[in-house]
Short mmCIF file of C-alpha atoms and ligand atoms in Angstrom, two decimals:
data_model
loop_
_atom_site.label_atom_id
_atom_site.label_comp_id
_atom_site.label_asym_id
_atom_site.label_seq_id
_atom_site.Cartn_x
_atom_site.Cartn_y
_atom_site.Cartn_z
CA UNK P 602 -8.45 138.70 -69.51
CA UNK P 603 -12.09 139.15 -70.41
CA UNK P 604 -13.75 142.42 -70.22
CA UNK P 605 -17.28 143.55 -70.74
CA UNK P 606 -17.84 147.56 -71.18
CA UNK P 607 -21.18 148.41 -70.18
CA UNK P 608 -22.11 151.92 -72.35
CA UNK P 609 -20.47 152.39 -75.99
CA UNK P 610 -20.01 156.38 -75.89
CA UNK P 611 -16.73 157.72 -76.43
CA UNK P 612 -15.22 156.48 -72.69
CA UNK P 613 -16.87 153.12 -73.39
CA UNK P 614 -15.87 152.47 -77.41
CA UNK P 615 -12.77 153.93 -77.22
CA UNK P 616 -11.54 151.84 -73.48
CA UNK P 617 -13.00 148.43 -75.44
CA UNK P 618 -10.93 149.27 -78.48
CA UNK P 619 -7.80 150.08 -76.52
CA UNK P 620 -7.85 146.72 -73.89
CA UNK P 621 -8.47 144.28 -77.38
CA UNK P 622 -5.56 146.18 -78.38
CA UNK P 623 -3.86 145.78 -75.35
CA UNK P 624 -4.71 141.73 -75.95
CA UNK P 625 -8.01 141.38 -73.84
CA UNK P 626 -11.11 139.43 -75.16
CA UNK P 627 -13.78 142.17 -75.22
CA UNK P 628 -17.39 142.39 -74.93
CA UNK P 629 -19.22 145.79 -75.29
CA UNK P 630 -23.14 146.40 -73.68
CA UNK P 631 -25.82 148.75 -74.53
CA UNK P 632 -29.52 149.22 -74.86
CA UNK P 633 -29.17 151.31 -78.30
CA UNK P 634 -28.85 148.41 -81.02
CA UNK P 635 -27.68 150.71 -84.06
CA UNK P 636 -24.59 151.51 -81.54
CA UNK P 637 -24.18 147.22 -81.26
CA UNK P 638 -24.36 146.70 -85.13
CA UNK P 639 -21.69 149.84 -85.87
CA UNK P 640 -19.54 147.70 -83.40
CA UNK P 641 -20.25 144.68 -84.75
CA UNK P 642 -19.59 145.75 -88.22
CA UNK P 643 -16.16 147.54 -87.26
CA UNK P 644 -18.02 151.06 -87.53
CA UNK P 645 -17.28 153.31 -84.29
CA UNK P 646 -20.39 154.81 -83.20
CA UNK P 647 -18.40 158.16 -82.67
CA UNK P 648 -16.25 159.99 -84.58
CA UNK P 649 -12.83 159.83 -82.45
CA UNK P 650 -8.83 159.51 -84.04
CA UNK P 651 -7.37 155.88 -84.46
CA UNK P 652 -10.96 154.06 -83.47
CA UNK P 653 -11.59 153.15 -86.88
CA UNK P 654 -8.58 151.52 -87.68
CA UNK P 655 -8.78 149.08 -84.06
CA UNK P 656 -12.82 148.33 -84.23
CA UNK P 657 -11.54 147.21 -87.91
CA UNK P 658 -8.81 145.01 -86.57
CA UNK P 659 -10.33 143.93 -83.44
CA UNK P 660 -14.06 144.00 -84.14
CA UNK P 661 -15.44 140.07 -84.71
CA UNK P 662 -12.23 138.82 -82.95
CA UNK P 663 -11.14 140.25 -79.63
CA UNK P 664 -14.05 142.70 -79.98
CA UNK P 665 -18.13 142.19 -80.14
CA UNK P 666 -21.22 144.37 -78.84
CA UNK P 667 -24.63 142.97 -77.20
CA UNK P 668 -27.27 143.96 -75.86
CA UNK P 669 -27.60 140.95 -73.32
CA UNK P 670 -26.45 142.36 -70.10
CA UNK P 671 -26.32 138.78 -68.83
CA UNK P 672 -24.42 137.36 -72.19
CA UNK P 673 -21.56 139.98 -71.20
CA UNK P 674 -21.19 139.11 -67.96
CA UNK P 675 -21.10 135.54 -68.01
CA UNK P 676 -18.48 135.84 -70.25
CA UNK P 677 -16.05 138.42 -68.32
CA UNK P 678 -14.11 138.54 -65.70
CA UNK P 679 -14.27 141.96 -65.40
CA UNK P 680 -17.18 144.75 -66.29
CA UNK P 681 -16.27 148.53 -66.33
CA UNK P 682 -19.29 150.62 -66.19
CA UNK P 683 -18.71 153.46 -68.65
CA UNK P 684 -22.35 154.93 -68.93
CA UNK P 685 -22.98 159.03 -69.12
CA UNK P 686 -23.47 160.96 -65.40
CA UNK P 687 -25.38 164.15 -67.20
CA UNK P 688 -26.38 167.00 -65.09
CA UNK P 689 -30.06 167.51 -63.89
CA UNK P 690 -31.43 171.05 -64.34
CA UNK P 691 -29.61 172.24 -60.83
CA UNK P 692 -26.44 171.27 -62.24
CA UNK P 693 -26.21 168.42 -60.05
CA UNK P 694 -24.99 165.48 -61.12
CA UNK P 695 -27.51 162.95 -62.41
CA UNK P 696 -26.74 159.21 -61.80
CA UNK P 697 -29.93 157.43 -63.01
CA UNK P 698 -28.19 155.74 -65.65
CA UNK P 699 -25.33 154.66 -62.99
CA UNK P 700 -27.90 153.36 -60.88
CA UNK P 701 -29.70 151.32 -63.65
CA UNK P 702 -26.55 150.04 -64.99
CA UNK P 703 -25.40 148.90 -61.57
CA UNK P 704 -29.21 147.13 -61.05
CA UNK P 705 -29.00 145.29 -64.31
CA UNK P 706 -25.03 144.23 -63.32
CA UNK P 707 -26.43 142.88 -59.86
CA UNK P 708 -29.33 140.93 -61.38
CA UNK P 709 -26.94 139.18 -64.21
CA UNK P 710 -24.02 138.90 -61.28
CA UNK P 711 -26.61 136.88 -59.18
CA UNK P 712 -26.82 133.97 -61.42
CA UNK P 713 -23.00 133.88 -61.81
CA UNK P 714 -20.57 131.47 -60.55
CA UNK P 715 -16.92 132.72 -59.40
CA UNK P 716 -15.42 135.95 -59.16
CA UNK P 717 -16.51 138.83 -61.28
CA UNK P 718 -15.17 142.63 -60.76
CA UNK P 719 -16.72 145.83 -61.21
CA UNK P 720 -15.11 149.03 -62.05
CA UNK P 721 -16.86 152.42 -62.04
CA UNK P 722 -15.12 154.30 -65.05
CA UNK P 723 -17.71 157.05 -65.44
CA UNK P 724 -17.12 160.56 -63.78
CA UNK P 725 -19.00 159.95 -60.77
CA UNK P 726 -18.89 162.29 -57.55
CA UNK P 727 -16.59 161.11 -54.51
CA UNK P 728 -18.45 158.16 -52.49
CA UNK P 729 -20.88 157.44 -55.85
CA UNK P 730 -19.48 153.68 -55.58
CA UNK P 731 -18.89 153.01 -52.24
CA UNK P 732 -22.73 154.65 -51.13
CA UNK P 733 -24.89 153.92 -54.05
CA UNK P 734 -22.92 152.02 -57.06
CA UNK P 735 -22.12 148.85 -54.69
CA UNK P 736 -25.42 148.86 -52.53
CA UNK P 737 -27.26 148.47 -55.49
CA UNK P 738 -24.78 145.54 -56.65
CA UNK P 739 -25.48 143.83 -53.39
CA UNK P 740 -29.23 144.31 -53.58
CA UNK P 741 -29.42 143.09 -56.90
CA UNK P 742 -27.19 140.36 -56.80
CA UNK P 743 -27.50 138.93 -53.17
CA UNK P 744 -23.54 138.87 -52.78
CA UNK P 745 -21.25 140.79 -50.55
CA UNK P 746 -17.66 142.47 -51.20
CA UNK P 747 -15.38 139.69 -50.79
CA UNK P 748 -17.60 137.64 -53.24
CA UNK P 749 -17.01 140.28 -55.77
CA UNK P 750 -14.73 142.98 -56.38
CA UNK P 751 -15.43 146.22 -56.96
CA UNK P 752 -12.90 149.45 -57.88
CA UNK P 753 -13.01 152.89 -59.44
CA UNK P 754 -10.43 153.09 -62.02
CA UNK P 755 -11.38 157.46 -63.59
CA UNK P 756 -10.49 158.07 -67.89
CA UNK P 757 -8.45 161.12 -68.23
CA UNK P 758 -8.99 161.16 -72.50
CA UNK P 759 -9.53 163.96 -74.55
CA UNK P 760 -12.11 163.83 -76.57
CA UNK P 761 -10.71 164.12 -80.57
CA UNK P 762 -7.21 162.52 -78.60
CA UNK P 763 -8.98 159.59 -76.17
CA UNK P 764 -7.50 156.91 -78.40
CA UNK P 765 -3.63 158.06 -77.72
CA UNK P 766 -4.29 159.20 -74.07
CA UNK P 767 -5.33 156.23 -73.22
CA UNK P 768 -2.38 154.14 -75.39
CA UNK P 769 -0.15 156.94 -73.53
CA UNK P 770 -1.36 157.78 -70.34
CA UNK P 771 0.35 160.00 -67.63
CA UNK P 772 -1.44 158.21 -64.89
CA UNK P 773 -3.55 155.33 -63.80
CA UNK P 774 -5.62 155.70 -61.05
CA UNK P 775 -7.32 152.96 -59.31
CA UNK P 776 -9.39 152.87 -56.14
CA UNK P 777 -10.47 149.71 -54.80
CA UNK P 778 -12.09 148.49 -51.27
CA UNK P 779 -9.65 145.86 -51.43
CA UNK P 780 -6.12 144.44 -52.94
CA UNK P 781 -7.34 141.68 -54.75
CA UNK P 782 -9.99 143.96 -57.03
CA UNK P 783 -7.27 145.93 -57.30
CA UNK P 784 -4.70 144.09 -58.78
CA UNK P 785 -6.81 142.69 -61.57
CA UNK P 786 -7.92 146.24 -62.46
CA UNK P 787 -4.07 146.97 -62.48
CA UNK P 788 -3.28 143.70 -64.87
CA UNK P 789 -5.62 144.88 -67.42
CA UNK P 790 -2.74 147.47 -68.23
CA UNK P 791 -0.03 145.50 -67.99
CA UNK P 792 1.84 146.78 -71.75
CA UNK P 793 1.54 150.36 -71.44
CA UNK P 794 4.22 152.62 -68.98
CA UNK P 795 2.70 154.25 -66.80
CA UNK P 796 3.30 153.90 -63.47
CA UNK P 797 -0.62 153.23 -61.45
CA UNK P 798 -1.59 154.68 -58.23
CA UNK P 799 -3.46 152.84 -55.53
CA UNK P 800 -5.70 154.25 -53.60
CA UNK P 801 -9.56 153.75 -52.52
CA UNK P 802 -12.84 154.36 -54.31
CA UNK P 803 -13.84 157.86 -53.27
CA UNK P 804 -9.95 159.13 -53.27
CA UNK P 805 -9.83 157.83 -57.25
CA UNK P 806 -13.67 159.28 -57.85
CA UNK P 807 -11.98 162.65 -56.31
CA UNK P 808 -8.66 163.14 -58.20
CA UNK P 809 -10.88 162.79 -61.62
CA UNK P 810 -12.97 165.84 -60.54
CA UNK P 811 -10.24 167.70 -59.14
CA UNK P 812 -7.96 166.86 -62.46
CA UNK P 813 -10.43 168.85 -64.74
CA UNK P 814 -11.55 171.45 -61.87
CA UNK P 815 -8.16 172.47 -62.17
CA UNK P 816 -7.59 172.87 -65.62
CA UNK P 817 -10.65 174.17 -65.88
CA UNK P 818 -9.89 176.79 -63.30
CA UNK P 819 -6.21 177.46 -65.35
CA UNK P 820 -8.85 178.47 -68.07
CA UNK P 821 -10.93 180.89 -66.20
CA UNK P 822 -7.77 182.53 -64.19
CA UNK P 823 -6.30 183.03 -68.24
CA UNK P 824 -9.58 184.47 -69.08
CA UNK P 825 -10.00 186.97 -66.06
CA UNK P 826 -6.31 187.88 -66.51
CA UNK P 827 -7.07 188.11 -70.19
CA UNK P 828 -10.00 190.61 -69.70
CA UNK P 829 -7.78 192.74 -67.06
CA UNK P 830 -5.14 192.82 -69.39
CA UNK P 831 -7.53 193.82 -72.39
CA UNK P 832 -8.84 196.88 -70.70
CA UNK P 833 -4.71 197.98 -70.45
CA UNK P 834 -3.83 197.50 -73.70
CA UNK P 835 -1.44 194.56 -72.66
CA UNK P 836 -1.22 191.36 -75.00
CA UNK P 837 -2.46 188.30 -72.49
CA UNK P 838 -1.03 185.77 -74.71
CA UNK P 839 2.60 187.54 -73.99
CA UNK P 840 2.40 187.43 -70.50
CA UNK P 841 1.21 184.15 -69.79
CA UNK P 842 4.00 182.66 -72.18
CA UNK P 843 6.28 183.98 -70.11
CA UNK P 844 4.20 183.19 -66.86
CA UNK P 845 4.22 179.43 -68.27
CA UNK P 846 7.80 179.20 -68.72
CA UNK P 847 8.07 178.99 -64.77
CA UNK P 848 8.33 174.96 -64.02
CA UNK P 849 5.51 174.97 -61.32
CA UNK P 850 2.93 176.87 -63.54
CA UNK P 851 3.36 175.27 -67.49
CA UNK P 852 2.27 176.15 -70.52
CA UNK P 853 -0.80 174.74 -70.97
CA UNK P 854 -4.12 175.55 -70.73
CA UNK P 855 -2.95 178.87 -70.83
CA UNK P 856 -5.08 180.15 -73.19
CA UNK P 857 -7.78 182.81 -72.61
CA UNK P 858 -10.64 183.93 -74.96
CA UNK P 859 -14.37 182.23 -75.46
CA UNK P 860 -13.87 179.84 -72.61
CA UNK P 861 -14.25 176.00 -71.93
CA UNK P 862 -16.89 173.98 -73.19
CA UNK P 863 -17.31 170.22 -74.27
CA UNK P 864 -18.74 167.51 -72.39
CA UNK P 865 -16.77 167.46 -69.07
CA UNK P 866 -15.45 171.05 -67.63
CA UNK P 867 -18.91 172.57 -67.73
CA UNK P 868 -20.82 169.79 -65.55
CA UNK P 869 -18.02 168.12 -63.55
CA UNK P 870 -17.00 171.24 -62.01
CA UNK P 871 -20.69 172.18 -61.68
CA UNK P 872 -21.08 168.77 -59.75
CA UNK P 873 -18.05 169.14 -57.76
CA UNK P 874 -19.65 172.26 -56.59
CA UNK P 875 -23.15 170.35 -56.02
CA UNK P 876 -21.24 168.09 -54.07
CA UNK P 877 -19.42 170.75 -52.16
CA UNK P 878 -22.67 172.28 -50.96
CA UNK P 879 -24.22 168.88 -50.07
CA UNK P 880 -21.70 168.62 -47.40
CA UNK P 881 -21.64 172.12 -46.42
CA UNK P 882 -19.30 173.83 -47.83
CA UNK P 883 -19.06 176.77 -49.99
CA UNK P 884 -16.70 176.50 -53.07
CA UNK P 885 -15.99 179.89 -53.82
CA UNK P 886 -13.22 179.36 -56.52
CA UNK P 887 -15.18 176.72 -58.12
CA UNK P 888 -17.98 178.93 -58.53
CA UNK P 889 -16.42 182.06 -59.74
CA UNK P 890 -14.22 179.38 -62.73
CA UNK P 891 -18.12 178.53 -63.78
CA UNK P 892 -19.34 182.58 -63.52
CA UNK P 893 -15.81 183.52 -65.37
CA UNK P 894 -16.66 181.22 -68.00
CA UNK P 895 -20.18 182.14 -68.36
CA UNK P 896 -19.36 185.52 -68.99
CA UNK P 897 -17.16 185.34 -71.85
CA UNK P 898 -19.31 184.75 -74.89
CA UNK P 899 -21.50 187.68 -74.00
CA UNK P 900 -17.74 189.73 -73.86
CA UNK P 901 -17.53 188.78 -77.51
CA UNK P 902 -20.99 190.17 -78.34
CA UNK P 903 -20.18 193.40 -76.29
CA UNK P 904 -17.43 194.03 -78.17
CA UNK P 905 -19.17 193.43 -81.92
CA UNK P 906 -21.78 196.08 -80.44
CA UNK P 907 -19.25 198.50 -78.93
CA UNK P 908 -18.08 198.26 -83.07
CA UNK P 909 -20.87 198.15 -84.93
CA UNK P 910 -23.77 199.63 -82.46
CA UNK P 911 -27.17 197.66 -83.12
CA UNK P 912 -26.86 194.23 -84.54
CA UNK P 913 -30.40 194.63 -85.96
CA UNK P 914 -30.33 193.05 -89.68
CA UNK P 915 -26.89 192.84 -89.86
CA UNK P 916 -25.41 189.52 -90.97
CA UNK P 917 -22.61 188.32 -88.93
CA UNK P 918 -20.23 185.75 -89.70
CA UNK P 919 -19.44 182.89 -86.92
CA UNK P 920 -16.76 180.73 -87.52
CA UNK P 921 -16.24 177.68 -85.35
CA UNK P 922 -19.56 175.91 -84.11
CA UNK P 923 -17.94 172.82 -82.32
CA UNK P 924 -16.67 173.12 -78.60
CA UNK P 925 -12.81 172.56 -80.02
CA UNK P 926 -11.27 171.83 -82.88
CA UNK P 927 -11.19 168.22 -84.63
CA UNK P 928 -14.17 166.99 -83.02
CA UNK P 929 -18.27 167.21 -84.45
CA UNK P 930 -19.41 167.73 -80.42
CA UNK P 931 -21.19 171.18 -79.86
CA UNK P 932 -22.36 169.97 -76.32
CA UNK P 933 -21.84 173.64 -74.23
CA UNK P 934 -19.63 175.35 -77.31
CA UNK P 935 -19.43 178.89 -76.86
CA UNK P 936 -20.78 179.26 -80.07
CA UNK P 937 -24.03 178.27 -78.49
CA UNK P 938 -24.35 181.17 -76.19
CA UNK P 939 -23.15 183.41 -79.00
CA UNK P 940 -25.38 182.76 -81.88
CA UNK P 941 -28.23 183.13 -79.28
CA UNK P 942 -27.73 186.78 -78.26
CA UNK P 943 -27.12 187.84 -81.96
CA UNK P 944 -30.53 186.25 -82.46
CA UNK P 945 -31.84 188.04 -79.77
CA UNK P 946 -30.23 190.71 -80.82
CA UNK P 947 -32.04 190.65 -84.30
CA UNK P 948 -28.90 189.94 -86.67
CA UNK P 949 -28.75 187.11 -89.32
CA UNK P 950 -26.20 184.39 -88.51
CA UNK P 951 -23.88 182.89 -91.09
CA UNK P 952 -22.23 180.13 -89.64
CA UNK P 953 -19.68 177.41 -90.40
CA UNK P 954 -17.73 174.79 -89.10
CA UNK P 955 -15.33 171.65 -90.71
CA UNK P 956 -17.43 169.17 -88.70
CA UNK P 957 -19.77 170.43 -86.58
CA UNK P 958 -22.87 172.17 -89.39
CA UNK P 959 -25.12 169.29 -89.00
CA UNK P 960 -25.08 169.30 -85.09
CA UNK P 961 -25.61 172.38 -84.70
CA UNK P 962 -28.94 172.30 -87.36
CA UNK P 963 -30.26 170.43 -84.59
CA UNK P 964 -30.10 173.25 -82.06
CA UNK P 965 -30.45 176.37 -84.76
CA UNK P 966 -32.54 175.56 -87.56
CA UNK P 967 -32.84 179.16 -89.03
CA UNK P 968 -29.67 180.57 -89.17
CA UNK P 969 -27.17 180.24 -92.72
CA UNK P 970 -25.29 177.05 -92.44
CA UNK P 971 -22.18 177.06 -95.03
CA UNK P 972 -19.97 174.77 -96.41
CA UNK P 973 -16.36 176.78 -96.11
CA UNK P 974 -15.41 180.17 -94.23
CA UNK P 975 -15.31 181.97 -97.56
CA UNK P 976 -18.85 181.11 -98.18
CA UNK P 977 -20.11 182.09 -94.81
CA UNK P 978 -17.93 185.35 -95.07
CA UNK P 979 -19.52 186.61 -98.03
CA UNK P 980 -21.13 189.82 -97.18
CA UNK P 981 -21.22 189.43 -93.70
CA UNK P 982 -20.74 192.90 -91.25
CA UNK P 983 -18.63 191.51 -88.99
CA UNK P 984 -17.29 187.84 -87.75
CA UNK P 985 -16.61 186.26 -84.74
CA UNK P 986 -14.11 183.37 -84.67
CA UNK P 987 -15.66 180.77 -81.55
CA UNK P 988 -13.55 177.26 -82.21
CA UNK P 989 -9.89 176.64 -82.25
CA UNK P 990 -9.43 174.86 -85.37
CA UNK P 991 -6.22 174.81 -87.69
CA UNK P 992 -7.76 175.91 -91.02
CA UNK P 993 -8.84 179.68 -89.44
CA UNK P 994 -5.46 179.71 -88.69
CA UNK P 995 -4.51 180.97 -92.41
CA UNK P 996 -7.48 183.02 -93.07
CA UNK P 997 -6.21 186.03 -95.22
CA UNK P 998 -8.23 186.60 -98.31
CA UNK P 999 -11.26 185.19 -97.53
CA UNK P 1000 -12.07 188.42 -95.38
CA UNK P 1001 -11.92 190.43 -98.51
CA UNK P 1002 -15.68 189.10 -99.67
CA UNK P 1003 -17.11 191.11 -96.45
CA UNK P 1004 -19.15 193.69 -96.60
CA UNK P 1005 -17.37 195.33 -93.45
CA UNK P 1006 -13.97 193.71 -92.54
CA UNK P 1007 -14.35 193.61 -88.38
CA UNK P 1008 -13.01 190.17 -87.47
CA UNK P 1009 -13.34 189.87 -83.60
CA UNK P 1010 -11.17 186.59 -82.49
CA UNK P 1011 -11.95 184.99 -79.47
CA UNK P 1012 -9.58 181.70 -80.06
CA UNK P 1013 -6.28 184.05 -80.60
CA UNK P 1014 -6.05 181.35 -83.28
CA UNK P 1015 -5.62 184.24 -86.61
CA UNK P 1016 -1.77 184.20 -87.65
CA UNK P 1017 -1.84 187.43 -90.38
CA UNK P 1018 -5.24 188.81 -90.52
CA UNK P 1019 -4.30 191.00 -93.62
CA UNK P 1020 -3.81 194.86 -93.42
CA UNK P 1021 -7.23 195.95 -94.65
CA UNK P 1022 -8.83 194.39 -91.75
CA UNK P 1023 -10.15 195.64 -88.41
CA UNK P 1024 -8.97 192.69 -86.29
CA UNK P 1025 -10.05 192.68 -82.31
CA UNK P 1026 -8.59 190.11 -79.74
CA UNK P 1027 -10.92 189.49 -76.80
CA UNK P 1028 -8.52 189.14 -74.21
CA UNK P 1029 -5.59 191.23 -76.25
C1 UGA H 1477 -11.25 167.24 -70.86
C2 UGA H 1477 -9.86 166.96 -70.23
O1 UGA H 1477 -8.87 167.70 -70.93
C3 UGA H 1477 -9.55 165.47 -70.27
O2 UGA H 1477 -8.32 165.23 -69.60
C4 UGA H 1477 -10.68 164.70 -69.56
O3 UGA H 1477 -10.45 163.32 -69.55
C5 UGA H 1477 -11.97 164.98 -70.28
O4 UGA H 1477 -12.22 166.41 -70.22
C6 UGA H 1477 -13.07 164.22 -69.56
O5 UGA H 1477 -13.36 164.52 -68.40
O6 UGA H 1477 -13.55 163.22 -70.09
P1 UGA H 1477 -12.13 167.58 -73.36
O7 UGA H 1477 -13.45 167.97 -72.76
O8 UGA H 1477 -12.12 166.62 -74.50
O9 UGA H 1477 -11.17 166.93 -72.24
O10 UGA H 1477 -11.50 168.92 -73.89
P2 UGA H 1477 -10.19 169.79 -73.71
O11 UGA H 1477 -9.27 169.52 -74.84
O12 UGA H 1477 -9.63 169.69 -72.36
O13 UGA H 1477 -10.82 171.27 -73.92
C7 UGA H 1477 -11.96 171.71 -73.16
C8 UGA H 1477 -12.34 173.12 -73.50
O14 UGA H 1477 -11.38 174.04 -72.98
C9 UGA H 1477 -12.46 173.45 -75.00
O15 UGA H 1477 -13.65 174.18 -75.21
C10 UGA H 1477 -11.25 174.31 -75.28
O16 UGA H 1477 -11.49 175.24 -76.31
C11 UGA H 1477 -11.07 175.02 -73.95
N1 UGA H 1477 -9.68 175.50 -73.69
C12 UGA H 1477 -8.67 174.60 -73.57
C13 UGA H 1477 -9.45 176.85 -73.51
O17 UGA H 1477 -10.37 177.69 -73.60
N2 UGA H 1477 -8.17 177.27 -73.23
C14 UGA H 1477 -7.14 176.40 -73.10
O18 UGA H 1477 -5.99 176.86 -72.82
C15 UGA H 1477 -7.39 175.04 -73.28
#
C-alpha cells in the first residue's frame, strides 16, 4: 500500500522505515528540509538502533521525504500524522502542530479523487481526533466521514529500541469511526504477529496514555517504596525482586532511584492529568507519580549535603547526562534538575556522558564537559551517577583519581564499587 508520514521525528522516521520494510511504498512530510535531504540521502535524522541500516536499503526506493504536503498525499492511500503534542507551560497538552497538520491534510485531501485515510499516530488526549483532528479535516477539505477514513492507531516504541518494538510489537491498537478505515489501518501490518485490537478513536487515544501512566506510576510506587525502605536500612532492589516474581506484578519497571524522564512519562501523564481536570475530576494518583518523581533528584542532592555539608567550591562529578542509557536525548533527564541545584548551590560541575555532552552544552554552557568518566572523576569531591548506562556498570579504578571517594548512585547501576570507596544507594 502507499503511505505518507506526515512529521520525521523518531515516531515518524522510524514507522516510515519499518512499513517500507514491511513492503509499503513510502512517502515521508515535513516543513524542516535538512530532515528531507538526511532522508533522502539514507541519513536518519535521529540517532535510533537499526534506522540506519533500513533508510540505507529503503531510502530512494520504497522510501522518499518532501516537503509538498499535497505531493504526499496524492500519492498515498494512507497518511499517518506523526507530528510532536509538546506541553504548554500548564502542562497541558499542546496540539497546535496537530491542528496545523490536520489543516494542511484537509486542504491537499480537497483536491483528491478516491479514498484517502487518516491515522492519528501522535500521543494525543482521548477525543483529540474525533473533536478537533477530524473537524478540521472536514473544514479543510469539504468531505465528510464516509468519503474518507479516519482512525487512531497509538506507537508504543522505546526510544533507543523503537525500531524492534515496532518489528516486534506486543500489541496493535487501532481505533476507527468505522470498519472500513479500520481494516486498511490493520493491512498495513499484515507480516508481523501480533494479534490487533479494534476499538474506536478515543478508546485507542486512551489505552496509549494509560499504557505509560502506568508504568510510569510502577516507577514512582518503586521510588516511594525505595525512599521508605532507605530510611530502614532495607535494600529496595531485594524486595521488589522478590515482589516481581509474583505473575500479576513483573519485573519490570521495578527500579527505583533518580526517576523517569525522556520525552513521554513526564508530559503524557501531566496531560492525562490536564485532561482529568478538564472534565472534573481529580487524579490523585496521577498527581502524586508526577510529585514522587519530582522529588527525587533533589533526594540525591540532600544526601551529597548530608555527606559533605556545603557544596560551595567543591567540584562534583555527574555521571550520566542523557534521560537513559543508549540514547543522546536529555529532554527532562534527572541530570537536569541535579546539575541545577549544585549550581545553585555554588559547586563546580564535572560532567560526562557516552552520547549526550553536546546536548546538554546547549542547556549548561559553564559547567566541565569531559570526554570519559575517568576524566570527569579527576579530583572531584564527590559523584553522583544520574543515567543507566552499561559502561558505569564496571567503574572500579577510575574512583581512585578523586579527591574524596563519595560515590552516591542513584541508577543502582555500580556492580563492585571498590573497598576504598564511600558508596551511597538512594533508595538502598
Ligand atoms: C516510553 C515507554 O516505555 C514506551 O513504551 C512508549 O512508547 C514511549 O515512552 C512513548 O510514549 O513514546 P521511553 O520514554 O523511550 O519509552 O523510555 P523508557 O525506556 O520507558 O524509560 C523512561 C524513563 O524511566 C527513563 O528515564 C528511565 O531511566 C526510567 N526508568 C525506567 C526508571 O526510573 N525505572 C525503571 O524501572 C524503568
Amino acid at each position: 500500500m502507499k503511505i505518507s508520514i506526515i512529521g520525521t521525528g523518531y515516531v515518524g522516521s522510524v514507522s516510515a522505515a519499518c512499513f517500507a520494510e514491511l513492503g509499503h511504498e513510502v512517502i515521508c512530510v515535513d516543513i524542516d528540509k535538512s530532515k528531507i535531504d538526511m532522508i533522502n540521502a539514507g541519513i536518519p535524522p535521529i540517532y535510533e538502533e537499526g534506522l540506519p541500516e533500513l533508510l540505507e536499503k529503503h531510502a530512494g526506493k520504497r522510501l522518499s521525504a518532501t516537503s509538498d504536503y499535497e505531493l504526499a498525499i496524492m500519492n498515498s492511500d494512507v497518511s499517518f500524522i506523526c507530528v510532536g503534542t509538546p506541553s504548554d507551560s500548564e502542562g497541558n497538552i499542546d496540539l497546535g502542530i496537530v491542528r496545523a497538520a490536520s489543516a494542511s491534510l484537509g486542504d491537499s485531501l480537497r483536491k483528491k479523487k478516491g479514498y484517502h485515510v487518516i491515522v492519528v499516530k501522535s500521543t494525543v488526549v482521548p477525543e483529540t481526533t474525533e473533536k478537533i483532528v477530524l473537524p478540521i479535516i472536514e473544514k479543510h477539505s469539504g468531505k465528510h466521514p464516509g468519503e474518507f477514513g479516519i482512525a487512531m492507531n497509538p506507537e508504543f516504541l522505546r526510544e533507543g529500541k523503537a525500531v524492534h518494538d515496532f518489528m516486534h510489537p506486543d500489541k496493535i491498537v487501532i481505533g476507527s469511526l468505522d470498519k472500513k478505515s479500520g481494516d486498511i489501518v490493520a493491512s498495513l501490518y499484515n507480516g508481523l504477529k501480533c494479534e490487533v485490537t479494534r476499538t474506536n478513536p478515543r478508546t485507542a487515544e486512551m489505552i496509549k496514555y494509560v499504557n505509560n501512566a502506568f508504568l510510569a506510576t510502577k516507577i514512582s510506587f518503586s521510588n516511594e517504596v525505595g525512599n521508605i525502605c532507605k530510611l530502614l536500612g532495607i535494600d529496595t532492589y531485594e524486595v521488589m525482586s522478590a515482589v516481581g516474581k509474583d505473575f500479576r506484578i513483573g519485573p519490570y519497571f521495578l527500579n527505583s532511584g533518580a526517576g523517569f524522564g525522556g520525552s513521554c512519562f513526564p508530559k503524557d501523564v501531566k496531560a492525562l492529568i490536564g485532561k482529568a481536570k478538564e472534565i472534573g475530576y481529580e487524579p490523585r494518583l496521577l498527581k502524586s507519580v508526577i510529585a514522587i518523581n519530582e522529588g527525587q533528584p533533589a533526594r540525591m542532592v540532600l544526601l551529597l549535603k548530608n555527606k559533605l555539608g556545603s557544596l560551595e567550591g567543591k567540584n562534583i562529578a555527574v555521571l550520566g547526562l542523557a534521560f537513559k542509557n543508549d540514547t543522546d536525548d536529555i529532554r527532562e533527564s534527572r541530570s537536569i534538575p541535579v546539575i541545577k541545584e549544585l549550581l545553585d548551590e555554588g559547586a563546580r560541575v564535572s560532567a560526562y556522558d557516552p552520547m549526550a555532552n553536546e546536548n546538554m552544552k546547549k542547556l549548561f554552557s559553564g559547567i566541565g564537559y569531559y570526554s570519559s568518566a575517568a576524566d570527569a572523576l579527576s579530583g572531584a569531591e564527590a559523584c553522583l551517577i544520574m543515567t543507566e548506562w552499561d559502561e558505569f556498570k564496571s567503574l572500579n579504578k577510575e574512583f581512585d583519581a578523586m579527591e574524596n571517594r563519595l560515590v552516591i548512585d542513584g541508577r543502582h547501576i555500580l556492580v563492585k564499587p571498590g573497598k576504598d570507596i564511600e558508596y551511597v544507594g538512594l533508595c538502598w
